[in-house]
Coordinates of C-alpha atoms in Angstrom, one line a residue:
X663 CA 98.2 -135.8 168.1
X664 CA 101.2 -133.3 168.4
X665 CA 100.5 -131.0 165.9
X666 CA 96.9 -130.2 167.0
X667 CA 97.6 -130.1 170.5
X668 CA 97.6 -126.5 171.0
X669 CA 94.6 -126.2 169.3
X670 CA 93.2 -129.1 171.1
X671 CA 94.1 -127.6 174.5
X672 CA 92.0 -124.4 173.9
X673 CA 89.2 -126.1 172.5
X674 CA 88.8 -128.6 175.4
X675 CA 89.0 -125.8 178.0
X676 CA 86.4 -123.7 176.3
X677 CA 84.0 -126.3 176.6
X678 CA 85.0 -127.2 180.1
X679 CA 83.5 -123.7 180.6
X680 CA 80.4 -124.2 179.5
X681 CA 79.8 -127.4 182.2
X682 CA 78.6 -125.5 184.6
X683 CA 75.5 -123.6 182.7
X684 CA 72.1 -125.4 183.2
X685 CA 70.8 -122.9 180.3
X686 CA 73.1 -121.5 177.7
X687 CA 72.4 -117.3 177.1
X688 CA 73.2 -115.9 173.7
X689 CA 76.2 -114.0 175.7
X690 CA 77.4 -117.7 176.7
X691 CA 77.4 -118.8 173.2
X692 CA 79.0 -115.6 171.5
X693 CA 81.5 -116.1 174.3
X694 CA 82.2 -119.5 173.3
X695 CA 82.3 -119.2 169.5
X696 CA 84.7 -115.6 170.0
X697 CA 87.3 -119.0 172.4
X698 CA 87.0 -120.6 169.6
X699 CA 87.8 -118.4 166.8
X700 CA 90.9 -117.0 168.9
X701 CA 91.8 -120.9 169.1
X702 CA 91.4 -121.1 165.3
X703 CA 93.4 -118.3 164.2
X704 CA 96.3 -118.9 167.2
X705 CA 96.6 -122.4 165.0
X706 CA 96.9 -120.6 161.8
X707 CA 93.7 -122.0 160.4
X708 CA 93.0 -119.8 157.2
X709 CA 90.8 -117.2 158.0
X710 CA 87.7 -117.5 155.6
X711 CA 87.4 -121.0 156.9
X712 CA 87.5 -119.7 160.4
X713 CA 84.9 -117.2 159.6
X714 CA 82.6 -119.7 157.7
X715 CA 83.4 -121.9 160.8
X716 CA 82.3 -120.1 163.5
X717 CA 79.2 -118.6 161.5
X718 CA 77.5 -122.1 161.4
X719 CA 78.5 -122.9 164.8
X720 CA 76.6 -119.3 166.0
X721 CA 73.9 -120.2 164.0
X722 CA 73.7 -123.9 165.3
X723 CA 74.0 -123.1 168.9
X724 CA 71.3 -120.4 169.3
X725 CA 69.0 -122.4 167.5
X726 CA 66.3 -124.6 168.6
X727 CA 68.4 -127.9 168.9
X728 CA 70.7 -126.1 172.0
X729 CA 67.3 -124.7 173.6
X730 CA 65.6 -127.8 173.6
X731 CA 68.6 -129.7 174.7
X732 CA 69.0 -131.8 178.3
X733 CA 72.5 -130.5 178.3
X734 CA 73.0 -127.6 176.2
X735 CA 77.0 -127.6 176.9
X736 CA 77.3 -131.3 175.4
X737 CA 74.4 -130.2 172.3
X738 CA 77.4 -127.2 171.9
X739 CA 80.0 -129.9 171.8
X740 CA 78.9 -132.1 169.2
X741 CA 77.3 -129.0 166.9
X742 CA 81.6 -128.3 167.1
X743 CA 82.2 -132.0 166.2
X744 CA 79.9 -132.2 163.3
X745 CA 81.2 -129.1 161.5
X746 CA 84.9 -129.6 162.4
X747 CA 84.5 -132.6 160.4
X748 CA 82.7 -130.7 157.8
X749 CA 86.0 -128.6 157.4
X750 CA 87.9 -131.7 157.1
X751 CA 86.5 -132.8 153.6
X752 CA 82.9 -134.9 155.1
X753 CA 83.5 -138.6 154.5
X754 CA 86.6 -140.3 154.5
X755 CA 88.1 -141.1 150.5
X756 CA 89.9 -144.1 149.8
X757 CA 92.3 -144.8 146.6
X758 CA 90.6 -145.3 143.7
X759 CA 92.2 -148.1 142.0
X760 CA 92.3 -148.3 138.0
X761 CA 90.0 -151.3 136.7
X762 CA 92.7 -152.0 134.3
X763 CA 96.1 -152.5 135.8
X764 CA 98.1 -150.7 136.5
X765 CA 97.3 -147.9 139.0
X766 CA 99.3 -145.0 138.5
X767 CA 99.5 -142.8 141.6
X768 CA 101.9 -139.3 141.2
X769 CA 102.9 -137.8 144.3
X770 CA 103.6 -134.1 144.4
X771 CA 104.8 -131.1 146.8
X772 CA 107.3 -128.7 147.8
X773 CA 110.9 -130.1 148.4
X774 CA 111.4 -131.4 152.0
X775 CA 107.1 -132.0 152.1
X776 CA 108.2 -135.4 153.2
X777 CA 107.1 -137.0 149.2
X778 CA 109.7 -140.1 149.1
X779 CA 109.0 -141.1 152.7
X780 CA 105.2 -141.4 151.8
X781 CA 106.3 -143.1 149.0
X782 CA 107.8 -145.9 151.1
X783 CA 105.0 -145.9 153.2
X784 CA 102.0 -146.1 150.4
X785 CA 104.1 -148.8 149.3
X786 CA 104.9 -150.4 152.1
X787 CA 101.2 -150.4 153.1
X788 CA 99.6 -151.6 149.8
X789 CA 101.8 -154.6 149.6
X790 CA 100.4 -155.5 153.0
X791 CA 96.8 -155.1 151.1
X792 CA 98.2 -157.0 148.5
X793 CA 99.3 -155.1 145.9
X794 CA 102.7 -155.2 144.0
X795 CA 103.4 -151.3 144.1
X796 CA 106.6 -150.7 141.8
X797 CA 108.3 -147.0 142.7
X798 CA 109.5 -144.7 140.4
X799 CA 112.8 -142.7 140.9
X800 CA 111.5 -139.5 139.0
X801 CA 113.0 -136.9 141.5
X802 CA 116.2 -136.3 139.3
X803 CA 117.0 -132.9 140.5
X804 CA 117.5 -132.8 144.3
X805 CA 121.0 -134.1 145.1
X806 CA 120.9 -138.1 146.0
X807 CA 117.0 -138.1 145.9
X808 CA 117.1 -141.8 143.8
X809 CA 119.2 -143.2 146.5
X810 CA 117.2 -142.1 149.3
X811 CA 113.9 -143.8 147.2
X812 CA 116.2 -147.0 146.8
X813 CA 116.7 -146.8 150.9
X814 CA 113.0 -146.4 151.4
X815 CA 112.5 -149.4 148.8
X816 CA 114.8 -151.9 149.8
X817 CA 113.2 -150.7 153.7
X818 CA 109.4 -151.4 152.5
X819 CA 110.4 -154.2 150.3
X820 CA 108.9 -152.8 147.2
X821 CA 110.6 -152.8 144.0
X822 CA 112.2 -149.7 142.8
X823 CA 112.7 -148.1 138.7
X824 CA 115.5 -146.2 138.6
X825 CA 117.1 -145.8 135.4
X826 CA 119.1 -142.5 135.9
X827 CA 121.5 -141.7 138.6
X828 CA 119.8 -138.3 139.3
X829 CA 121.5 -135.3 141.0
X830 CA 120.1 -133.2 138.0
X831 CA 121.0 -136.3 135.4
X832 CA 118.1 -137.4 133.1
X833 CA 114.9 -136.8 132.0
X834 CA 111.9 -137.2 134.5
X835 CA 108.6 -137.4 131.9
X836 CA 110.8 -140.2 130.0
X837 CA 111.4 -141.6 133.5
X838 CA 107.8 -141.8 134.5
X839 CA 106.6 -142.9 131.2
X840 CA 109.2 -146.0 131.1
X841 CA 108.1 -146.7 134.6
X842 CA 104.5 -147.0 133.6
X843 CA 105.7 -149.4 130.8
X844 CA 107.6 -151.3 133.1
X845 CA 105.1 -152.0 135.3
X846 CA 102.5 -153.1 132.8
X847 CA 105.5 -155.4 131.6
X848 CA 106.3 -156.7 135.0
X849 CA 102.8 -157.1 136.1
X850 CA 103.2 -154.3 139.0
X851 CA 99.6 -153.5 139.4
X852 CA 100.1 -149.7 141.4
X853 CA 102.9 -147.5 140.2
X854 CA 103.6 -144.9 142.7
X855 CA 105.5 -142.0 140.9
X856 CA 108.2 -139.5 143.3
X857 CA 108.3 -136.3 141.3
X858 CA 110.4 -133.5 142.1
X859 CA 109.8 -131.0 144.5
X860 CA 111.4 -127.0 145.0
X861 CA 111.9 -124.9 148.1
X862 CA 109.1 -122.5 147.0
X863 CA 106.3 -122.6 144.4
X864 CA 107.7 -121.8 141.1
X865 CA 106.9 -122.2 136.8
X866 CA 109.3 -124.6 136.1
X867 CA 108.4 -126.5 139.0
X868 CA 104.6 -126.7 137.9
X869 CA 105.5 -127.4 134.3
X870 CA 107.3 -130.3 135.3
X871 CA 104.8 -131.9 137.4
X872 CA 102.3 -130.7 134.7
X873 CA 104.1 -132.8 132.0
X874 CA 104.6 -135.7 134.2
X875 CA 100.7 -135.9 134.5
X876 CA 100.4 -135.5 131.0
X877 CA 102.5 -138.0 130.4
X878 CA 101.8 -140.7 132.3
X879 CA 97.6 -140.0 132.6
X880 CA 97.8 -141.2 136.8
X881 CA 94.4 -142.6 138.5
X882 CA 95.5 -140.1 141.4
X883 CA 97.7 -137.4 141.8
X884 CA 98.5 -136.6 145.7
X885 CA 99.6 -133.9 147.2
X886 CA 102.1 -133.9 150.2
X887 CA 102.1 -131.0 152.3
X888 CA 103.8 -130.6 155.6
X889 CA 101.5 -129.6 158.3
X890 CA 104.4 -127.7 159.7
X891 CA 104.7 -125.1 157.2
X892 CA 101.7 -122.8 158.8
X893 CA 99.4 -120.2 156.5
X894 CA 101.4 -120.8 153.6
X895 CA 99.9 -124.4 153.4
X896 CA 96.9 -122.7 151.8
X897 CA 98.6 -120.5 149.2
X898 CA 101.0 -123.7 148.3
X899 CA 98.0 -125.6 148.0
X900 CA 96.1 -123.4 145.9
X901 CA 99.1 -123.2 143.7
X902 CA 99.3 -126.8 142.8
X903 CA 95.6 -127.1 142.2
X904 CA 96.1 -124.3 139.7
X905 CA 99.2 -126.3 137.9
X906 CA 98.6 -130.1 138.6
X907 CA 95.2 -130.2 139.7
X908 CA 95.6 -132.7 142.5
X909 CA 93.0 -135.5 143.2
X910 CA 93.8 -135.8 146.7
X911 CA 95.8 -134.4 149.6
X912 CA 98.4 -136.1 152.2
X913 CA 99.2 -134.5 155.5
X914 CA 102.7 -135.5 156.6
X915 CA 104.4 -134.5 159.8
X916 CA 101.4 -134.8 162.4
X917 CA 103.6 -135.8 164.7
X918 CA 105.3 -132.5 164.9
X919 CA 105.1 -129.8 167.5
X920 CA 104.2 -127.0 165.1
X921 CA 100.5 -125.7 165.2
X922 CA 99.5 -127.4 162.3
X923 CA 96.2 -125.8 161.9
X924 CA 97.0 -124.6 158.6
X925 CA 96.3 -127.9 157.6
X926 CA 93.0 -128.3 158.2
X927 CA 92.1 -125.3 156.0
X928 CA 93.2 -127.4 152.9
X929 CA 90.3 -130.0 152.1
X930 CA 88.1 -126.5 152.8
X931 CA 90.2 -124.4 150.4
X932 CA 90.5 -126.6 147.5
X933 CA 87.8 -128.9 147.8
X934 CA 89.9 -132.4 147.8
X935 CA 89.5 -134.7 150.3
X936 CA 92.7 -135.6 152.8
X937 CA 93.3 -139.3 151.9
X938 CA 96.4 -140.2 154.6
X939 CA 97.9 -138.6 157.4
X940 CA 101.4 -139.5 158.0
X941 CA 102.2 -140.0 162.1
X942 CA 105.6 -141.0 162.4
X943 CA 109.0 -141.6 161.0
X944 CA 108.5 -145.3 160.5
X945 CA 106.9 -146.7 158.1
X946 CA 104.0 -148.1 159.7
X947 CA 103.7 -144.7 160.8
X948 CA 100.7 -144.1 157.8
X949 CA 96.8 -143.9 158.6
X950 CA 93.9 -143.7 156.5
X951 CA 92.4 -140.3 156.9
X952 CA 88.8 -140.1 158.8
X953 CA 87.2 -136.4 159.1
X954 CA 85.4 -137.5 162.0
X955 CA 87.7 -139.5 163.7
X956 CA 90.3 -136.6 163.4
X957 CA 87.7 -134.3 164.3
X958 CA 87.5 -136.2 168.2
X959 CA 91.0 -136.0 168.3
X960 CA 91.1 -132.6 167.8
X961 CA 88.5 -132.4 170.8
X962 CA 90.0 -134.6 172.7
X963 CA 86.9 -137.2 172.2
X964 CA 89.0 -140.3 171.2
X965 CA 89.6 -142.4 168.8
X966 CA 88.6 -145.7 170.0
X967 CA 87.6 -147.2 166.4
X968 CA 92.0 -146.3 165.2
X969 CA 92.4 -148.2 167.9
X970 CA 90.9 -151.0 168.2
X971 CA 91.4 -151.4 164.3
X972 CA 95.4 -151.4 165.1
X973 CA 94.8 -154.2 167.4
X974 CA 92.8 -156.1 165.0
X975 CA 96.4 -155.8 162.7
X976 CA 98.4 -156.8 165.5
X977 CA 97.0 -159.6 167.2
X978 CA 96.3 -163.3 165.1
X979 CA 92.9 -164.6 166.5
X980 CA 94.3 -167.9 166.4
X981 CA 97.1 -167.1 169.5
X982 CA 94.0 -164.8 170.6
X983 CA 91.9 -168.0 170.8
X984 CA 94.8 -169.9 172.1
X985 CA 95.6 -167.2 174.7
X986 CA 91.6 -167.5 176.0
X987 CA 91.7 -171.2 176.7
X988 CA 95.1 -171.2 178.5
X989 CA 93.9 -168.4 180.6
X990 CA 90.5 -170.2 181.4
X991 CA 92.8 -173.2 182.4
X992 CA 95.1 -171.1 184.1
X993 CA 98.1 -171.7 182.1
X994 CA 99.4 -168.2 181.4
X995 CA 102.8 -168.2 182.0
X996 CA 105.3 -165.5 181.4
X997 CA 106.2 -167.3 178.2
X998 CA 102.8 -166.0 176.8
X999 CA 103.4 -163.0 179.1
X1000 CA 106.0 -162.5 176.6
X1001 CA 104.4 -163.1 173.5
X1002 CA 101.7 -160.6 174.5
X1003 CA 104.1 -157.9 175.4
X1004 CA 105.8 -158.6 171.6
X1005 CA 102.0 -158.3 170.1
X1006 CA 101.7 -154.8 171.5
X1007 CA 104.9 -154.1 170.5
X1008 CA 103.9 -154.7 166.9
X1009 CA 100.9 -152.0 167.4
X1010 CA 103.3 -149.5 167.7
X1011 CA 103.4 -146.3 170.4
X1012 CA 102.1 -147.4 174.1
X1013 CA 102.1 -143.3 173.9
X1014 CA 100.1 -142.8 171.1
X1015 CA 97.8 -145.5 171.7
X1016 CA 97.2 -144.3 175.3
X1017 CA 96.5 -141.1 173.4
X1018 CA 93.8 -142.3 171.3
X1019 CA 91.7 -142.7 174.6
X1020 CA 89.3 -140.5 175.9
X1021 CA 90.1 -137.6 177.7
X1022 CA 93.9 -138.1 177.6
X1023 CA 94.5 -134.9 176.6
X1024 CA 94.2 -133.4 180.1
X1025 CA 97.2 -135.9 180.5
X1026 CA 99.6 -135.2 178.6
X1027 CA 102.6 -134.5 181.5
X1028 CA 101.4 -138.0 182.7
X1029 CA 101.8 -139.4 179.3
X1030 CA 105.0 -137.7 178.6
X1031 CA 106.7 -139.5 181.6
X1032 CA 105.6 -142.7 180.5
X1033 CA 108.8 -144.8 180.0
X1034 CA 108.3 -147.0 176.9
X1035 CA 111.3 -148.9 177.1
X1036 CA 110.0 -150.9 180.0
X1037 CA 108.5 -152.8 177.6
X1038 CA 111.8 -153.7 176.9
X1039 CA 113.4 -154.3 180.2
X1040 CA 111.1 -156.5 180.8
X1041 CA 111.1 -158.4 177.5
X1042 CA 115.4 -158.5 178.8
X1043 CA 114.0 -160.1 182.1
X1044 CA 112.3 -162.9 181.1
X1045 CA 114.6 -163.6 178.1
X1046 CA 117.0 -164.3 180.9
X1047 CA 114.9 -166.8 182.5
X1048 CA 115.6 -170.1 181.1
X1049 CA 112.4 -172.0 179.2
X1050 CA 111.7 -174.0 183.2
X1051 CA 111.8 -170.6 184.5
X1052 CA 109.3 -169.3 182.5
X1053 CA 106.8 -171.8 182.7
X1054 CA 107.0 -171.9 186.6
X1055 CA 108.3 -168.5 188.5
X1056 CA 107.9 -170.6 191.6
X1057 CA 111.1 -172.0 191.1
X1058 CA 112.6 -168.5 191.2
X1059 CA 114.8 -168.8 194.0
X1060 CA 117.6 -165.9 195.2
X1061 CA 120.2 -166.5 193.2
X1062 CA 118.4 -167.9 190.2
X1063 CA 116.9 -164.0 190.3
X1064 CA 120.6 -162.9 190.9
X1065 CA 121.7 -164.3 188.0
X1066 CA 119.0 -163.6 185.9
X1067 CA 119.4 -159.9 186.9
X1068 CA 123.0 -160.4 185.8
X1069 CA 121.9 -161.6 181.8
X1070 CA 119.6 -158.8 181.8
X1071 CA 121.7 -155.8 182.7
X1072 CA 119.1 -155.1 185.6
X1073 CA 118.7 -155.7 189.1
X1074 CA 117.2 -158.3 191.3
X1075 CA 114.8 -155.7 192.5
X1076 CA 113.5 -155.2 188.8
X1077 CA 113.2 -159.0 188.5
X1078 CA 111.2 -159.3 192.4
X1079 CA 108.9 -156.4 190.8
X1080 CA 108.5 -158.5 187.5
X1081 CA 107.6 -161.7 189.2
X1082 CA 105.3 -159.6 191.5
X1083 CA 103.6 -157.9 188.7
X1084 CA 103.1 -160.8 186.6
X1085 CA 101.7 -162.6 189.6
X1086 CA 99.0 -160.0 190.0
X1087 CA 98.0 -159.7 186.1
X1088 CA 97.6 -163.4 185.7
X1089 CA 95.4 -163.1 188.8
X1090 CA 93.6 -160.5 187.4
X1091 CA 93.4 -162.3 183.9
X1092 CA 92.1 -165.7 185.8
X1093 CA 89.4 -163.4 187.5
X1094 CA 88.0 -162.7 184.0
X1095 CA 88.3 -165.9 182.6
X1096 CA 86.0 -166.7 185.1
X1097 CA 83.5 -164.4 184.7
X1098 CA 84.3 -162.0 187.6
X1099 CA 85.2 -158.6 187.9
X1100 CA 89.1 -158.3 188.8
X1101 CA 90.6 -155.1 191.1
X1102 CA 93.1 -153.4 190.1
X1103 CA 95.4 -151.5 193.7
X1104 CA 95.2 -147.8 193.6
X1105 CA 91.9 -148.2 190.8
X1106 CA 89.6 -149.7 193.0
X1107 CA 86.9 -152.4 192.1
X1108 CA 86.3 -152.8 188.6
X1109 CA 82.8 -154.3 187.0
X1110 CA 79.1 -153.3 187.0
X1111 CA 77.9 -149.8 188.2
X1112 CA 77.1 -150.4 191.8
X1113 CA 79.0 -152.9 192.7
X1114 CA 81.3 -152.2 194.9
X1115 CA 78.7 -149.8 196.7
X1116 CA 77.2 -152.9 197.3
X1117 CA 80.5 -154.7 198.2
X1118 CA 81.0 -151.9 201.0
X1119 CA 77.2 -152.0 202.5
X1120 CA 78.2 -155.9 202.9
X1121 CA 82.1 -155.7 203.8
X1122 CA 81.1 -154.5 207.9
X1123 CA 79.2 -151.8 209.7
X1124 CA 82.2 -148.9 208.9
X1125 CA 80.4 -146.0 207.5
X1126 CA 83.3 -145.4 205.3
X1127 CA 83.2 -148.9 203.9
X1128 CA 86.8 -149.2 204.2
X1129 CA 88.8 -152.4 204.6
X1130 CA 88.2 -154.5 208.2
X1131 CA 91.7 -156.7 207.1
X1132 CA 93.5 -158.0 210.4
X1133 CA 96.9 -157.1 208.3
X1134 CA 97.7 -153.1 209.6
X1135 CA 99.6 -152.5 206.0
X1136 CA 97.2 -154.4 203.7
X1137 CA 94.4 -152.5 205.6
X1138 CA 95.7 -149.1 204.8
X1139 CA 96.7 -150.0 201.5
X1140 CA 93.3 -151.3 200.6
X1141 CA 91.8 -148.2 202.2
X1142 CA 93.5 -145.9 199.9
X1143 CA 92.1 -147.7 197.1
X1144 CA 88.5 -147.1 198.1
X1145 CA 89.5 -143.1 198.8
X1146 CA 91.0 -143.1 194.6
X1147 CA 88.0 -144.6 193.6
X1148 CA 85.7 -142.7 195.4
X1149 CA 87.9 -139.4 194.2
X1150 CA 88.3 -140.0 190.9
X1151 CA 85.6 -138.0 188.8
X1152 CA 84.0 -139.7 186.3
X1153 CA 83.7 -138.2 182.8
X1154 CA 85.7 -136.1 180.9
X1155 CA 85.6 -132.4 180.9
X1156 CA 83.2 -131.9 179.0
X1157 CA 80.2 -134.0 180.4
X1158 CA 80.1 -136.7 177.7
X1159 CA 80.3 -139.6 179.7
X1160 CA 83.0 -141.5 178.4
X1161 CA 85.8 -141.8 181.5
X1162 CA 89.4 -140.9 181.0
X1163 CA 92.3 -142.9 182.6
X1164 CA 94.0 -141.5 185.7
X1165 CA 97.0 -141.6 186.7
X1166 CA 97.0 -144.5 188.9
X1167 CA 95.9 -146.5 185.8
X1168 CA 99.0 -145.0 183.9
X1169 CA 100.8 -145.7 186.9
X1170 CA 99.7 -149.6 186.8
X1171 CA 100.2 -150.1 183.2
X1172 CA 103.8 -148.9 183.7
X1173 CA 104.4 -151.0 186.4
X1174 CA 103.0 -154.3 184.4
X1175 CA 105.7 -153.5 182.3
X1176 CA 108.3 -154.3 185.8
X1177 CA 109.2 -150.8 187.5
X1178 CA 107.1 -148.7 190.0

């Protein structure tokens, strides 16, 4: 995640550090914690929660359960994990929905905080769930605030109550309160409430937003603070707890560059849980908060569970199902090719998915040069193709490929790569339909632990176990496999078992996608 990057960077060479200690001296563990509090406070992470941080983490790591532990650096690792997620609010909170419709949810912040884009995106996100979420235009001071909540309306396709053109025109409580009514009267079962903001904390501010919750009595009152806005996220914070009493918080702008560790300090600070964590622009771009799964982020653990939870949204198990049996008949064609490629598209970021895996963050260069838009270069490709074409690329003779390189606005080199790489990835993808373990060029043999040790005692009498292929090129090619996978280290840096992806893997998934 952008914001934390920084932060992530100096926590994930600290413990790379400690790898090489069999036995962990008190000098090794003040060491660390005094990395880690300069880590901290360079990501302008209040400084009463650093102190309380690193205190437990002292405490923790000269005690008995780092002594007594196989690998103290990984024991040191996890005591890090556990309390980062402690300073992130614990458990995750979800919305707590009104037993008697409807659900009013008031969103609050500074101007700019990003409060009518969440809007949007609660809304948008909650009609998925099933919900009819109706927004309220009470932001009637800053200048076309109501239109931009109509844009972000008429973009989620939620209904929007705006009775006053805004741009300092009308009154917001009686706004909010009419809302309400209309809701019950409409049978809108969440109303989602976009107050007013101001560039800096102020009284009339909090007596607006203090009269709006009066008002209207909401289930939840969320505050939106920008994790861009450094140390003064704590005092704004603290400010608003004071005048609205928020029940929960909302991080937006994690996707920025900014250090962002100010954030953190929040759930700490005032005691309310983070509930979402806004990503992106778009807006799908809106996650449910987890502590811990934030927390492995942060140390650049993973977040498989996200993940695998986005491609539960983005995939229907019935084409899933359907995919399986043409695959086990060995009918994939770049028709479903195709399809798939559209699925992950619907997921969102190849980048920030890649990102959720272990280990990536000793990437990032290699992530940063990863060219997304092949994903739709190749979509262009086989668009081109006609429906024949599709179902059989044998047919593809020279200048079928010529002129399907013309429709596409790309070159018959790009569609010889395409053909080639599809070729190999249904090979691969026949392989496991099987049952067997596929290889993957430049990754080496994939499957149990062992096997291709095994492979090589087997393969001829070489002591290198290289390849014995009659074909000079496929020979050396093959070869340099076996030197990458004998090269590549296993684990990540921290000795936690769990391999990252090199760069010949982000090198094959880009070329899947049709250019080397």
């Amino acid at each position: 995640m952008a914001t934390f990057g920084t932060l992530s960077d100096r926590l994930t060479e600290t413990f790379r550090n400690l790898r090489t200690k069999g036995k962990l001296t008190p000098a090794d563990v003040d060491g660390t914690v005094r990395e880690i509090r300069r880590a901290l406070l360079d990501a302008d992470v209040a400084l009463q929660v650093v102190k309380d941080f690193t205190g437990k983490v002292r405490e923790r790591a000269l005690g008995d359960e780092v002594n007594k532990a196989l690998n103290p650096a990984q024991q040191v690792v996890q005591i890090v994990n556990e309390e980062l997620v402690g300073i992130l609010g614990g458990e995750q909170r979800r919305l707590e929905f009104a037993k008697t419709p409807p659900t009013v949810i008031m969103l609050a912040g500074l101007q700019g905080s990003g409060k009518t884009t969440f809007a949007g995106k609660l809304a948008k996100q909650l009609e998925g769930d099933g919900h009819t979420p109706l927004l309220v235009a009470a932001d009637l001071q800053r200048p076309n605030a109501v239109n931009q909540l109509q844009v972000v309306a008429e973009r989620a396709g939620a209904t929007i109550f705006a009775p006053e053109p805004g741009n300092g025109v009308g009154d917001p409580i009686r706004v909010s309160k009419d809302g309400v009514e209309y809701a019950r009267r409409h049978q809108h079962d969440v109303v989602i409430i976009d107050t007013a903001g101001r560039l800096g904390v102020d009284a009339e501010l909090m007596k607006q937003a203090s009269d709006i919750r009066k008002a209207t009595s909401p289930d939840e009152v969320l505050f939106v603070i920008d994790a861009m806005i450094g140390q003064d996220a704590v005092n704004t914070a603290k400010a608003f707890q004071e005048g609205v009493d928020f029940t929960g918080v909302v991080l937006s702008k994690l996707d920025g560059d900014a250090r962002g560790g100010a954030a953190l300090s929040v759930a700490s600070v005032t005691g309310r849980p983070i509930i979402f964590a806004s990503t992106g622009e778009n807006l799908e771009d809106l996650e449910p908060f987890h502590p811990d799964r934030m927390a492995s982020r942060i140390l650049d653990l993973g977040d498989i569970l996200t993940l695998i939870e986005q491609a539960q949204q983005a995939f229907d198990e019935e084409e899933a199902m359907k995919m399986a049996e043409k695959l086990a008949n060995e009918a994939f064609t770049l028709e479903d090719f195709l399809d798939q490629l559209q699925q992950m598209k619907k997921m969102g970021s190849m980048k920030k998915m890649l990102g959720m895996l272990p280990g990536m963050g000793q990437m990032k260069q290699q992530l940063e040069d990863f060219d997304e838009r092949e994903i739709d270069r190749t979509e262009a490709i086989i668009r081109s193709m006609t429906p024949g074409e599709r179902r059989n690329p044998k047919v593809l003779n020279g200048s079928r490929r010529l002129r399907i390189a013309k429709g596409s606005g790309m070159t018959v080199t790009d569609v010889n790569q395409l053909v080639q790489r599809f070729e190999q990835a249904a090979k691969m993808m026949k392989t496991v339909a099987r049952g067997g373990t596929p290889q993957i060029p430049g990754m080496g043999p994939m499957g149990k632990p062992g096997a291709s040790a095994k492979r090589g005692k087997k393969g001829g009498k070489g002591k290198s176990g290289g390849s014995r292929s009659g074909n000079p090129a496929k020979r050396a090619a093959e070869n340099a496999g076996v030197a990458t996978a004998n090269a590549n280290p296993t684990g990540t840096g921290f000795g936690l078992g769990q391999k990252a992806p090199s760069e010949a893997d982000l090198a094959e998934i880009q070329k899947l996608f049709g250019k080397s």
